[in-house]
mmCIF file of C-alpha atoms in Angstrom:
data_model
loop_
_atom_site.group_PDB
_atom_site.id
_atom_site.type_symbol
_atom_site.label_atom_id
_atom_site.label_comp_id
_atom_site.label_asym_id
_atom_site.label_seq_id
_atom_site.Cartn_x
_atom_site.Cartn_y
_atom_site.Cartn_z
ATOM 1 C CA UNK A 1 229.354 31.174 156.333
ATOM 2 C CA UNK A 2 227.275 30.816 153.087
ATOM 3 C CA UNK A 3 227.941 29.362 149.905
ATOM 4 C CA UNK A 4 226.412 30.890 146.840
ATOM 5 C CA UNK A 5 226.281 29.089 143.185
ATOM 6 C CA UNK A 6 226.337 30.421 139.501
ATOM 7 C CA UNK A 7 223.028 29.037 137.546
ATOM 8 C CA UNK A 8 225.025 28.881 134.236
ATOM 9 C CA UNK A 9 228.113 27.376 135.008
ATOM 10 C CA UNK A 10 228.018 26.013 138.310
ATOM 11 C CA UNK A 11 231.075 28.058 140.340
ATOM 12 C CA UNK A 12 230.355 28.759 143.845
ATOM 13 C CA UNK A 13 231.538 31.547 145.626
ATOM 14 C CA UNK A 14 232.196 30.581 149.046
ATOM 15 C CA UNK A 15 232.152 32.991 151.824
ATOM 16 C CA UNK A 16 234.578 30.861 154.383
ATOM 17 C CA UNK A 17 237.663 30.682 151.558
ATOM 18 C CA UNK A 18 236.853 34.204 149.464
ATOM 19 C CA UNK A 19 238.235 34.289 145.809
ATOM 20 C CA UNK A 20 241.836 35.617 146.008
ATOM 21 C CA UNK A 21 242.077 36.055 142.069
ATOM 22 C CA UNK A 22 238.864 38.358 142.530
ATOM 23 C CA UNK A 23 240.427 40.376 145.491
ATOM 24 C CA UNK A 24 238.535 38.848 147.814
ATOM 25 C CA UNK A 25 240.259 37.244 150.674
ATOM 26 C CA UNK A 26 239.023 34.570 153.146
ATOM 27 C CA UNK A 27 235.833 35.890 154.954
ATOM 28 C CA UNK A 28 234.898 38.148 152.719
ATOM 29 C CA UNK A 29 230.497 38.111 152.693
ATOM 30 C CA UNK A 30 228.384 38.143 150.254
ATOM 31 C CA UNK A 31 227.035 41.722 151.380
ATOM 32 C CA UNK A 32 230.493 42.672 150.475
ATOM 33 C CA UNK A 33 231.026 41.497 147.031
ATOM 34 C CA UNK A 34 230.040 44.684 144.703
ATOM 35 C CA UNK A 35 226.942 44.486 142.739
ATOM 36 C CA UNK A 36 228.329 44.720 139.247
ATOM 37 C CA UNK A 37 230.210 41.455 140.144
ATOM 38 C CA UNK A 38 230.384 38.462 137.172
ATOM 39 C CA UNK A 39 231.001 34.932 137.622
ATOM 40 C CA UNK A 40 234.579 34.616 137.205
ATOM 41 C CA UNK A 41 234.546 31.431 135.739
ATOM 42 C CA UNK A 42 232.219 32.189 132.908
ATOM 43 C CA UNK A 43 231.296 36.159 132.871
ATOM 44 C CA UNK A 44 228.265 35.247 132.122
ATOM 45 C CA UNK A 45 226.016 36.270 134.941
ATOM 46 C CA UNK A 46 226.340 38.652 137.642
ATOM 47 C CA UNK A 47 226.005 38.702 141.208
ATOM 48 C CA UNK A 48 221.625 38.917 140.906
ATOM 49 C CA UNK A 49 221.503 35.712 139.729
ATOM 50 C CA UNK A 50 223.504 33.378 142.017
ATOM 51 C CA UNK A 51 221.829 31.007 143.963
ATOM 52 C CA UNK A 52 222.179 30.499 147.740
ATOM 53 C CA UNK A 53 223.368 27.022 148.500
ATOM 54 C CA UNK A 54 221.974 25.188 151.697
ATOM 55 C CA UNK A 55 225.211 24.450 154.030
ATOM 56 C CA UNK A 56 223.713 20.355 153.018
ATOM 57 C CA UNK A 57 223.319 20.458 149.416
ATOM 58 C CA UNK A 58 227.079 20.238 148.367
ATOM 59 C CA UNK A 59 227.548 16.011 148.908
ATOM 60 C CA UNK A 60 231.907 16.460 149.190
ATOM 61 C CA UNK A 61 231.344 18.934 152.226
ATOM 62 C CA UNK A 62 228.449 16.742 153.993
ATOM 63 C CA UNK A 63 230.244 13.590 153.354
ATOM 64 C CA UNK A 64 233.294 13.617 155.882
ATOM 65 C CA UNK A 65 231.138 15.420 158.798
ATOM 66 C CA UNK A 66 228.292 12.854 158.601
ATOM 67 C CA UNK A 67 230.154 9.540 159.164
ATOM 68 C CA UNK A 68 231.968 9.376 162.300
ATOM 69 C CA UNK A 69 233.052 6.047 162.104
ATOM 70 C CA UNK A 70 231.772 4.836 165.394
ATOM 71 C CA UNK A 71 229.850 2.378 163.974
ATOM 72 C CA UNK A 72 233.127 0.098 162.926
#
């Protein structure tokens, strides 16, 4: 699932856990989302302008899957 950011403030919207206060439960794609969506952390800019996140470019999500520990 995707993960897509807000260029002002920085929220993402992630597709995997939804936004519950927005009505949107687990799940719930981007294709679904209306268009006249806003940021719900700042109301600042809508839907248009977020910016798809690579599934690597968020470092707390990468972090536990890339170290196994096998090399203790």
């Amino acid at each position: 699932m995707a993960r897509y950011q807000c260029p002002d403030c920085s929220y993402i919207y992630d597709e995997l856990r939804g936004e519950a206060h927005e009505g949107f439960p687990p799940n719930t794609s981007w294709a679904q989302i209306p268009e006249d969506w806003a940021c719900p952390d700042c109301a600042v800019r809508d839907k248009a302008d977020f910016i798809p996140l690579d599934s690597g470019e968020v470092g707390e999500e990468a972090g536990p899957q890339s170290g196994s520990g096998a090399e203790r």
